[in-house]
Coordinates of C-alpha atoms and ligand atoms in Angstrom, one line a residue:
X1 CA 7.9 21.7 35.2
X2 CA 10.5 24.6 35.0
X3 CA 14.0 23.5 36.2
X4 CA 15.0 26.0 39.4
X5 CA 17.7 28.3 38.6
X6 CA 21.3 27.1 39.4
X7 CA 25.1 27.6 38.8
X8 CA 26.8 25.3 36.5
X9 CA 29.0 22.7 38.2
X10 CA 32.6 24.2 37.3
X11 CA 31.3 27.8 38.4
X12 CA 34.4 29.6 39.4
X13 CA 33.5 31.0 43.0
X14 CA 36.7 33.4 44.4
X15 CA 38.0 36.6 45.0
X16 CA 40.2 39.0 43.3
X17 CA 43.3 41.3 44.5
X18 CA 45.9 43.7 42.7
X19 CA 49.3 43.8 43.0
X20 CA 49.6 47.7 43.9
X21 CA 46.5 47.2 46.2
X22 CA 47.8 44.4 48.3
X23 CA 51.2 43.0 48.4
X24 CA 53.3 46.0 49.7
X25 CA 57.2 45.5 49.7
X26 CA 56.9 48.1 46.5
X27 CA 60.9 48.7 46.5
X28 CA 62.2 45.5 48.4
X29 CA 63.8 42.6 46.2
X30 CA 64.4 44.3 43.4
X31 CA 61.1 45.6 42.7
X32 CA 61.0 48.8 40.6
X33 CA 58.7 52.0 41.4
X34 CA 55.7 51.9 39.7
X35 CA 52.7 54.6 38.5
X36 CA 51.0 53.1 41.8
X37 CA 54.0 54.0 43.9
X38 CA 54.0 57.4 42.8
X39 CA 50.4 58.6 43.2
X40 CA 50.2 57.5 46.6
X41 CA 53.3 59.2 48.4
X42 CA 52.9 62.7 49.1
X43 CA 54.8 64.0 52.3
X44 CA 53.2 65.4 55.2
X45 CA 49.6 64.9 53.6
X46 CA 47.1 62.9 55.8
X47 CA 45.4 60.3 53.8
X48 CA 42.1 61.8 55.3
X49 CA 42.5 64.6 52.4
X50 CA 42.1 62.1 49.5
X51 CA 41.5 64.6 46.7
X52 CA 44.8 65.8 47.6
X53 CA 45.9 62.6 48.3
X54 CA 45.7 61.7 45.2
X55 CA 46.9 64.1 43.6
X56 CA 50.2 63.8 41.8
X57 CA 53.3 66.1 42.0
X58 CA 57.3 66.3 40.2
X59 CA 58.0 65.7 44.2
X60 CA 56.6 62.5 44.9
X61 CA 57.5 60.5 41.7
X62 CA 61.3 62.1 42.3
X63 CA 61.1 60.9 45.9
X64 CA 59.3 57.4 44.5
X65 CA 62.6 56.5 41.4
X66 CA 64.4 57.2 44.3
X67 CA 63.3 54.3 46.3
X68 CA 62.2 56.1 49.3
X69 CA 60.8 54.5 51.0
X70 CA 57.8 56.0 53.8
X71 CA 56.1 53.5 56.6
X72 CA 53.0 56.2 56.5
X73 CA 51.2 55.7 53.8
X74 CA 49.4 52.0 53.9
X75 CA 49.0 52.2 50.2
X76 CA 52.6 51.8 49.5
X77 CA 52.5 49.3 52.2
X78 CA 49.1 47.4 50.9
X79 CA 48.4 44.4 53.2
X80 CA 51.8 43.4 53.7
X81 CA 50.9 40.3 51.0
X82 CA 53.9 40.0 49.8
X83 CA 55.1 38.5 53.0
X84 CA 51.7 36.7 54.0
X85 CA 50.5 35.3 50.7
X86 CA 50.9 31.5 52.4
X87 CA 48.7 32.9 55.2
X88 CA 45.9 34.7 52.9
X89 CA 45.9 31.7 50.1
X90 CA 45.1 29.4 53.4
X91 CA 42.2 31.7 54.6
X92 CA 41.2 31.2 50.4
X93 CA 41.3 27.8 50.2
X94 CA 39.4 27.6 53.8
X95 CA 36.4 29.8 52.0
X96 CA 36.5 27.1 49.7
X97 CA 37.8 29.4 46.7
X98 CA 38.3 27.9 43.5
X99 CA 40.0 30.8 41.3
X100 CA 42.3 33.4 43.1
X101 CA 42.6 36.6 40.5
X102 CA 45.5 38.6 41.1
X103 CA 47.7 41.1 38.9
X104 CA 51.8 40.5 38.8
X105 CA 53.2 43.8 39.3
X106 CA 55.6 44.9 35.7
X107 CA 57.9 46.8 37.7
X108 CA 58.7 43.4 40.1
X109 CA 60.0 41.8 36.6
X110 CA 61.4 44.2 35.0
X111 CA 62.3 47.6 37.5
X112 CA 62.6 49.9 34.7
X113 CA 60.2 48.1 32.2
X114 CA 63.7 47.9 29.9
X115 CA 65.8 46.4 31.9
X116 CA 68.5 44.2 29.4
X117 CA 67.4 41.2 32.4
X118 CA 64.7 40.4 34.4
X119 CA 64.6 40.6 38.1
X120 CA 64.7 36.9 39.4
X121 CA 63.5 37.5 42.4
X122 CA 60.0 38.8 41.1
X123 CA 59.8 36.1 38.8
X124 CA 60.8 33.8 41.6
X125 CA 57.6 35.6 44.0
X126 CA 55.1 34.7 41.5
X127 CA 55.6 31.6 40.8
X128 CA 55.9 30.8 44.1
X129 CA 52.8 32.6 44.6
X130 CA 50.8 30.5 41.8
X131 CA 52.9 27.1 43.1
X132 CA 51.3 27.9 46.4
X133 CA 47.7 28.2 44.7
X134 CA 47.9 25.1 42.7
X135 CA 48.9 23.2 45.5
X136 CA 45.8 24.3 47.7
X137 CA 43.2 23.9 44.2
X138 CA 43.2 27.5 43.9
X139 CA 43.0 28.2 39.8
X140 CA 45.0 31.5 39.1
X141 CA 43.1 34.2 37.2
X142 CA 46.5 36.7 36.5
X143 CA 45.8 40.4 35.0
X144 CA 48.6 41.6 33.3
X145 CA 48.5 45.6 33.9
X146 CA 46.4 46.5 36.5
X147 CA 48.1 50.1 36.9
X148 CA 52.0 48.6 37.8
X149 CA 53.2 50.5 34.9
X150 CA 57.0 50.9 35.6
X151 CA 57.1 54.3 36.8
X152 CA 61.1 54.8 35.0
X153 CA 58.6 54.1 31.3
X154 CA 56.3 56.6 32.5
X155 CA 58.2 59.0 32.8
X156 CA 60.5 57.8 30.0
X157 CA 57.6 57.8 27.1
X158 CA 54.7 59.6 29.2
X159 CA 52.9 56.2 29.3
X160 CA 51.1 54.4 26.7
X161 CA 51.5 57.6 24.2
X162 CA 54.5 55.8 22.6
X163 CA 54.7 53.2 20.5
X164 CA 57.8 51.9 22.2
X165 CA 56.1 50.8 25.4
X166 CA 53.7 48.2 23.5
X167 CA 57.1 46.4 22.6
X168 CA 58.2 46.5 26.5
X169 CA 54.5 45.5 27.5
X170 CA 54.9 42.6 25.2
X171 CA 58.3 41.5 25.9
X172 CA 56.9 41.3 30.0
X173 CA 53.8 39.3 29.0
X174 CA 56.1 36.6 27.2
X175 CA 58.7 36.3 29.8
X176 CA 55.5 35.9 32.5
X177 CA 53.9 33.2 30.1
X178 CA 57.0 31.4 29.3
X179 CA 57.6 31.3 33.2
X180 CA 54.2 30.4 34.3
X181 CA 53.1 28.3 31.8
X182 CA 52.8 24.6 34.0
X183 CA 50.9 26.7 36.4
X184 CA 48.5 29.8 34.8
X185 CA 45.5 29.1 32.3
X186 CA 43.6 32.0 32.1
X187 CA 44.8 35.6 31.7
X188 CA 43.6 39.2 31.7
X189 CA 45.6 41.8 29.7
X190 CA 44.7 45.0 30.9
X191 CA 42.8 45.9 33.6
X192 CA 39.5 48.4 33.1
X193 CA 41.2 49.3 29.8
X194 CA 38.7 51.9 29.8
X195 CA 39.6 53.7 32.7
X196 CA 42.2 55.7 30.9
X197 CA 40.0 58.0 30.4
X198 CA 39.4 58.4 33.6
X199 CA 42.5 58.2 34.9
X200 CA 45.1 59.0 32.7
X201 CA 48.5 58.4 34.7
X202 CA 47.1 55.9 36.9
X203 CA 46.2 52.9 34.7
X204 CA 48.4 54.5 31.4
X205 CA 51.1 56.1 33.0
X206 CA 50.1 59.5 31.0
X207 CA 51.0 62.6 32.7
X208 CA 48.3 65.7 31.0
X209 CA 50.0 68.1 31.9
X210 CA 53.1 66.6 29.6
X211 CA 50.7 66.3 26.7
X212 CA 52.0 67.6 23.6
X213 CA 50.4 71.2 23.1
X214 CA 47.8 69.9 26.3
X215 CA 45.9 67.8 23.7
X216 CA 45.5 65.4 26.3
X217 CA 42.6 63.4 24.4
X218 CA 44.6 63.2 21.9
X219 CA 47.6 60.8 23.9
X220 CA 44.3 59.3 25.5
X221 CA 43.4 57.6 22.5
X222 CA 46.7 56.9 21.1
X223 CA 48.1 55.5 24.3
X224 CA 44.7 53.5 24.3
X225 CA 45.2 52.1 20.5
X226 CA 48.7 51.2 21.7
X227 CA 47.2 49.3 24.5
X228 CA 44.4 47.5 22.3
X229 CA 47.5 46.7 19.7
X230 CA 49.3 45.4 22.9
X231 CA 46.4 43.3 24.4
X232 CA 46.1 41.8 20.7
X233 CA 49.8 40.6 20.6
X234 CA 50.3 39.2 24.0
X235 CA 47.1 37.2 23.6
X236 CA 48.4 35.6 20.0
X237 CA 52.0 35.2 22.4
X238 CA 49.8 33.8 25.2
X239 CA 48.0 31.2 22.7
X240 CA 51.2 30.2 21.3
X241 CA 53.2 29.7 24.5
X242 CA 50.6 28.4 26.6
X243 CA 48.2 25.8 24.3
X244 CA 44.5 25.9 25.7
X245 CA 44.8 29.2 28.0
X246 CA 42.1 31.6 27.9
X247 CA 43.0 35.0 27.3
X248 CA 40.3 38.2 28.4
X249 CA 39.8 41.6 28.1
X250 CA 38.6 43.5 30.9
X251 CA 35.6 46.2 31.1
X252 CA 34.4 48.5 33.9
X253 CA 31.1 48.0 33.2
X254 CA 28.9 51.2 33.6
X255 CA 25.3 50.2 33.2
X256 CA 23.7 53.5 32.6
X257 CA 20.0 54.5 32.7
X258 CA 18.1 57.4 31.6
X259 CA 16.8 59.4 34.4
X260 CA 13.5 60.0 32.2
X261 CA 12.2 59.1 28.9
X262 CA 12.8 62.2 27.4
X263 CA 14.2 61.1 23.9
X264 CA 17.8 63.8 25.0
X265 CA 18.2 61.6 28.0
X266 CA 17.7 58.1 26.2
X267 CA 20.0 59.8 23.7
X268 CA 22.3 60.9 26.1
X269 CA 22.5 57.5 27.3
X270 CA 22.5 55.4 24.6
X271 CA 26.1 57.2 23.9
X272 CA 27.4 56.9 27.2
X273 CA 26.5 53.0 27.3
X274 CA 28.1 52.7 23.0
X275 CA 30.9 54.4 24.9
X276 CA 31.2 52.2 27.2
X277 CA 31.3 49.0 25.3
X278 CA 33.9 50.6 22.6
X279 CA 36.6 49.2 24.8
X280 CA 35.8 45.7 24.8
X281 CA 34.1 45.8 21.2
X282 CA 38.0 46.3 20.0
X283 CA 39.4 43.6 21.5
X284 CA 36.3 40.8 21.0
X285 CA 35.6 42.2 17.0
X286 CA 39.1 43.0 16.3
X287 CA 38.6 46.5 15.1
X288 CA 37.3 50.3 15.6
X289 CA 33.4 50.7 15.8
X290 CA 32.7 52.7 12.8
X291 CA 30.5 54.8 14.9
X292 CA 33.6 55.7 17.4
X293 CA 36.1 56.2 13.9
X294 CA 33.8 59.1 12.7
X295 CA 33.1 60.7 17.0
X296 CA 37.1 60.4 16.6
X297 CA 37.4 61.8 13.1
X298 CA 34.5 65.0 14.1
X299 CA 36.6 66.0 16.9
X300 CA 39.8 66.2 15.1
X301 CA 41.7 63.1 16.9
X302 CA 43.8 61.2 14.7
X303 CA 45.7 58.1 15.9
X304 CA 48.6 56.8 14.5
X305 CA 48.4 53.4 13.2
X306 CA 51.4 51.3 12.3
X307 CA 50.8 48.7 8.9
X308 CA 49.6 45.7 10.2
X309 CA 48.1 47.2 13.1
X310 CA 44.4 46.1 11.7
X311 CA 45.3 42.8 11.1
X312 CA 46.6 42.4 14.5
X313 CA 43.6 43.4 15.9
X314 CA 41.3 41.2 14.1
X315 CA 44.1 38.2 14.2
X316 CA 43.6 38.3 17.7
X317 CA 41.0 38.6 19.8
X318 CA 40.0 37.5 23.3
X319 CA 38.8 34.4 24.1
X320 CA 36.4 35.8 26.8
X321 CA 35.0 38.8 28.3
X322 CA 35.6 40.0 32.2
X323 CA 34.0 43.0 33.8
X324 CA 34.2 44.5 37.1
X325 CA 30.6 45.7 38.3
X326 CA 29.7 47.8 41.2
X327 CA 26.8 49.9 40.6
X328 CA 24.7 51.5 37.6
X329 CA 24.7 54.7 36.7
X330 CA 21.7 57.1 36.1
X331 CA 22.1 59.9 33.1
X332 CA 20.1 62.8 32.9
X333 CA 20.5 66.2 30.1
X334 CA 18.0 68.3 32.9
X335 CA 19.9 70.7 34.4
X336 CA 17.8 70.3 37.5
X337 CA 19.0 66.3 38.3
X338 CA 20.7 65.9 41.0
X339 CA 24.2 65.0 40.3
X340 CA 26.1 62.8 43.0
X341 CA 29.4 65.1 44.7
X342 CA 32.7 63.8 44.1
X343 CA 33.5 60.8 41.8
X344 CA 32.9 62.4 38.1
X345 CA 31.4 59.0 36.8
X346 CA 28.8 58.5 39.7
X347 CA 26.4 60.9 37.1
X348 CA 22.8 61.7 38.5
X349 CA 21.3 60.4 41.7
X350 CA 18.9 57.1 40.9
X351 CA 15.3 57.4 42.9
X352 CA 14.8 54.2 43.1
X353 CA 18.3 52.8 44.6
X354 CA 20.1 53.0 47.6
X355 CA 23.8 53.8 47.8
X356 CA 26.6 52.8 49.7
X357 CA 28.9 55.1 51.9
X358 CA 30.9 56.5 49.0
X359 CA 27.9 57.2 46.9
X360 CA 27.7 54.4 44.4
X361 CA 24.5 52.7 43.8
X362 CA 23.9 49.5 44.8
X363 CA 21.9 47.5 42.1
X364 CA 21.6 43.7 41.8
X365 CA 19.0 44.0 38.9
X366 CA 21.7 46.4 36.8
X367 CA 24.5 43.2 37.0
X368 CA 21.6 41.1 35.3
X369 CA 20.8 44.0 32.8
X370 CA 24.7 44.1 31.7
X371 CA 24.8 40.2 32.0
X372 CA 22.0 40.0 29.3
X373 CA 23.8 42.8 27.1
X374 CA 27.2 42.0 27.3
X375 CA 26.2 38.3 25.8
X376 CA 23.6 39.3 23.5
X377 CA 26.5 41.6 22.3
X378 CA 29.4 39.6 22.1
X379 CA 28.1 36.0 22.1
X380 CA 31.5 34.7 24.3
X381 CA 31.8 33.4 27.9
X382 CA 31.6 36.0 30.5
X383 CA 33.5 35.9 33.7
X384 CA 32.7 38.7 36.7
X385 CA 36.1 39.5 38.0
X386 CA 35.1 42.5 40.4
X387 CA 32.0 43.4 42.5
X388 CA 31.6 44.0 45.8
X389 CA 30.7 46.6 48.8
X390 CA 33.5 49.5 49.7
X391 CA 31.8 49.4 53.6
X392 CA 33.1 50.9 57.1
X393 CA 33.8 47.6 58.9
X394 CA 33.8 47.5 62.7
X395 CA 35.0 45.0 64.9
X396 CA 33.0 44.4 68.0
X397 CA 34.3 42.0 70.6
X398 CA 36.6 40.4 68.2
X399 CA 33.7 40.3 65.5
X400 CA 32.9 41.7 62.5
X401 CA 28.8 41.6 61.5
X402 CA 28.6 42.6 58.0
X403 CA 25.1 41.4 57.3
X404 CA 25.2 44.2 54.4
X405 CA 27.9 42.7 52.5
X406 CA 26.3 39.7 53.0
X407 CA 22.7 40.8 51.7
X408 CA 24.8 42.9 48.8
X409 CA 26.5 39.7 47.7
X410 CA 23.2 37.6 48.1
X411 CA 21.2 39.8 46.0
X412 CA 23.6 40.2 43.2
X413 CA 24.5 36.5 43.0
X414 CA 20.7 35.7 42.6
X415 CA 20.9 38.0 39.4
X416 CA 24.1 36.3 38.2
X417 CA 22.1 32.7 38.7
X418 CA 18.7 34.1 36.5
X419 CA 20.8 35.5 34.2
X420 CA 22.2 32.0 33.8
X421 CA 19.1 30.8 33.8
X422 CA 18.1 32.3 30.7
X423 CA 21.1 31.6 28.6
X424 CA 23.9 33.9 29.9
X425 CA 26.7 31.7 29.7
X426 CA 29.2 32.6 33.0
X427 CA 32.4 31.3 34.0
X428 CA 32.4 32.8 37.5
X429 CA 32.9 34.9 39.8
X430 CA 35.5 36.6 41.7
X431 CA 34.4 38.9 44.2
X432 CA 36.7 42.4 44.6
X433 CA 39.0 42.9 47.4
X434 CA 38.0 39.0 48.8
X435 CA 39.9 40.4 51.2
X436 CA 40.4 43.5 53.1
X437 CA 43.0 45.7 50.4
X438 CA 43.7 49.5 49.2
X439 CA 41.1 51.2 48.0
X440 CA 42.8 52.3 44.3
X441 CA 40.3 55.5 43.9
X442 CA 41.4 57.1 47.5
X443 CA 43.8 55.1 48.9
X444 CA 42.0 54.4 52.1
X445 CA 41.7 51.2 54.1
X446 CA 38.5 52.0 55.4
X447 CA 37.2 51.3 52.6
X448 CA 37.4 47.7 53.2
X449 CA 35.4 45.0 50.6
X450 CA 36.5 41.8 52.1
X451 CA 35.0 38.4 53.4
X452 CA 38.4 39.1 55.9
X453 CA 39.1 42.0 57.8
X454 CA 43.0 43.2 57.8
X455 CA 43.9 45.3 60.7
X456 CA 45.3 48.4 59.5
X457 CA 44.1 52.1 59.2
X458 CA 44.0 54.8 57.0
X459 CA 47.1 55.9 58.2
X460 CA 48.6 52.8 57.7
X461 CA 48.8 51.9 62.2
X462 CA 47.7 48.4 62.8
X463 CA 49.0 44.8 63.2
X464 CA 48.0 43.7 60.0
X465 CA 46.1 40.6 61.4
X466 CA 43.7 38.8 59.9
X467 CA 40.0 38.3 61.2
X468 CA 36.9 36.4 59.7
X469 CA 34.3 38.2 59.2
X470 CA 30.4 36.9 59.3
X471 CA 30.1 37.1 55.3
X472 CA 33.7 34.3 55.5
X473 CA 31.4 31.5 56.8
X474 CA 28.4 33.3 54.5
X475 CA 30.5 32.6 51.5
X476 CA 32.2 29.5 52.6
X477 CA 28.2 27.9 52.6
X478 CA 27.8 29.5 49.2
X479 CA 30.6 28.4 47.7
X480 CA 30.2 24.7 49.4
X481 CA 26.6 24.2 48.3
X482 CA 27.4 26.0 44.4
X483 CA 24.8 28.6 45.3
X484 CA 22.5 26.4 46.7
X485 CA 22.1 27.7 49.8
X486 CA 22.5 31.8 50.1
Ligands
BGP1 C1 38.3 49.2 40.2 C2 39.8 48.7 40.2 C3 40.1 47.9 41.4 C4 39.4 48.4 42.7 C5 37.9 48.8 42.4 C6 37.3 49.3 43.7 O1 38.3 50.3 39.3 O2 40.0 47.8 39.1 O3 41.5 47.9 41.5 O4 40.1 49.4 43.3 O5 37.9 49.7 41.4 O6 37.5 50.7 43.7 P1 38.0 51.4 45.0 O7 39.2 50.6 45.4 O8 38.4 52.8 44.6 O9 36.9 51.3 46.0

């Protein structure tokens, strides 16, 4: 008789947060700017114009190292976390959470990301923070950079391009693991190290337009060896200061399909999903897919590598692999597909799913494709550490029924449990934005992804109270019965 698919006993149910996204206070207690602080602020610009938004001037990083501070924009604000943490980690613990992933913000330890000391009073937030989640059986899950870049390196180095920052990055990660070492196993180094590609100054602190001769790919790729040289260092630091913690790297997982079976678009494809998995391959193999050297080589981008550089890499790897997953991806070399408006990575328009209100396509079945990959690939524990539905909440009578985000989180978690089922081995699962945060790609609350609503709008008016939503008690039963009941 064929045993009925279930989660493993320790599966790690939660939630996940960033620093930048959530706690606010971004220039109180010591707290330096950071690249998050920056891209946010622009003056007299309603957060309704997001492209613009978002868009980063001289201006706004002048008026950000100068600690100005501006009550309008809610991103700079987040959820007022910062000052509510014992509040939220209660609501946590009330869902019956088990792991709590967060990010510690660099520029909270160290203001300029040089600084001869460290800012006591971040170090003293955090681990009051991860005191507070011990005591209520909450297991931290810390990232390490999840785009908190000190915004005085930024400008300093222009990001990840040089060499000096990997030394800073490192000296941060072994002040955080010496501190936190009674109370944090498991670690993430870099956030979506991919997603410097995407977003150059965000998560790398890389301004393009400062690019030497405007060879932007160029920095790209050497800011990005610089990170995978970084995440390679802090986890043999990790390792050594912390005996038994688990150290990940962390993916943006793009599941990508073919729109047809027209060998070009299974081509096309196939090198958008190698692409893909480049990032992680470095930091689970310990070293450059040869097929990425010679792309790198055939388009004249040469990075420099220090001696010892290899050997760090392979000495090093991760002892797990995280992903965030929202949606798959449809590719298609026809002229005539329909590509989706805005976001440049949402490709072509997938027949057969539905999408959410920002355009990205909602598809249970892809998180069991990329489940069944990403372990046939890498043969290591997975762990899911963001997924989830950007949705216009409404709150009706002092309710909030979000029976989508309910059926969203059903659907994908019975994928999770088959892909279990036939072999995927999964550590667990921390659903994005557990509760209501900044949206990091256009700064909106409305965007809101959480099991608890926050009150606050786009433009950053509200009381900032907290209310449970319907998928809170949804979750709660989940969580209670270890999937049991969904
Ligand atoms: C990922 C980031 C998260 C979170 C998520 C949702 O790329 O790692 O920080 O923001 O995207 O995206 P958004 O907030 O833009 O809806």
């Amino acid at each position: 008789m064929t045993s009925k698919p279930s989660f493993p006993k320790n599966f790690l149910w939660g939630g996940a947060i960033a620093a930048n996204q959530a706690e606010g206070a971004w220039n109180i207690d010591g707290k330096g700017p950071s690249v998050a602080d920056a891209i946010t602020w622009k003056p007299n610009v309603s957060l309704k114009d997001y492209s613009a938004h978002m868009a980063l001037t001289d201006e706004n990083i002048a008026d950000a190292l100068k600690g100005k501070n501006d009550e309008l924009y809610p991103k700079r604000r987040g959820i007022d976390f910062y000052h509510r943490y014992k509040e939220d980690l209660a609501l946590f613990a009330e869902m019956g959470c088990k792991v709590l992933r967060v990010s510690i913000a660099w520029s909270r330890i160290f203001p300029t990301g040089e600084d001869s000391e460290p800012n006591e009073a971040g170090l003293a937030f955090y681990h009051d923070l991860f005191s507070e989640m011990r005591r209520l059986n909450i297991e931290p899950l810390v990232t390490l950079s999840h785009y908190e870049m000190p915004l005085v390196l930024s400008e300093k180095y222009n990001g990840w391009v040089h060499r000096n920052v990997v030394d800073a990055f490192v000296r941060f990660c072994r002040m955080c693991f010496e501190r936190y070492k009674d109370l944090v196993v498991y670690w993430l180094t870099f956030n979506e190290i991919d997603s410097i590609r995407r977003h150059p100054f965000t998560t790398a602190g890389i301004r393009e337009e400062k690019s030497a001769e405007g060879c932007a790919e160029q920095d790209i790729y050497q800011g990005l060896h610089h990170q995978f040289v970084a995440s390679a260092l802090v986890t043999r630091d990790c390792h050594a200061i912390i005996p038994g913690s688990q150290v990940g790297c962390m993916l943006t997982k793009l599941t990508t399909y073919p729109r047809t079976c027209k060998p070009e678009d299974v081509e096309a494809t196939l090198k958008k999903n190698l692409e893909n998995l480049f990032y992680a391959d470095v930091q689970v193999f310990g070293a450059y897919p040869p097929l990425v050297t010679r792309d790198l080589e055939r388009r004249g981008i040469h990075i420099e590598m220090q001696p010892g550089d290899a050997e760090t890499l392979r000495a090093n790897t991760v002892d797990f692999v995280s992903f965030s997953y929202y949606m798959s991806l449809t590719e298609s070399t026809q002229p005539d597909a329909e590509r989706i408006p805005g976001n440049t990575i949402l490709g072509v328009k997938n027949p057969y799913l539905p999408a959410s209100e920002w355009g990205w396509q909602i598809d249970p079945v892809g998180l069991k494709i990329s489940l069944l990959e990403l372990y046939d690939r890498y043969q290591k524990p997975l762990f899911i550490v963001e997924c989830g539905l950007g949705a216009k909440d409404e709150v009706v009578a002092g309710k909030i029924h979000d029976d989508y985000r309910i059926d969203y989180f059903r659907a994908h978690f019975e994928q999770v449990k088959n892909a279990i089922d036939e072999g995927v081995e999964v550590m667990g699962f921390t659903t994005w934005g557990a509760i209501d945060i900044i949206s990091a790609g256009t700064s909106q609350m409305s965007k809101r992804y959480g099991f608890i609503y926050v009150d606050q709008d786009d433009e950053g008016a509200g009381s900032l109270a907290r209310l449970r939503k319907d998928s809170f008690y949804w979750y709660q039963k989940v969580i209670a019965t270890n999937g049991a009941d969904m």
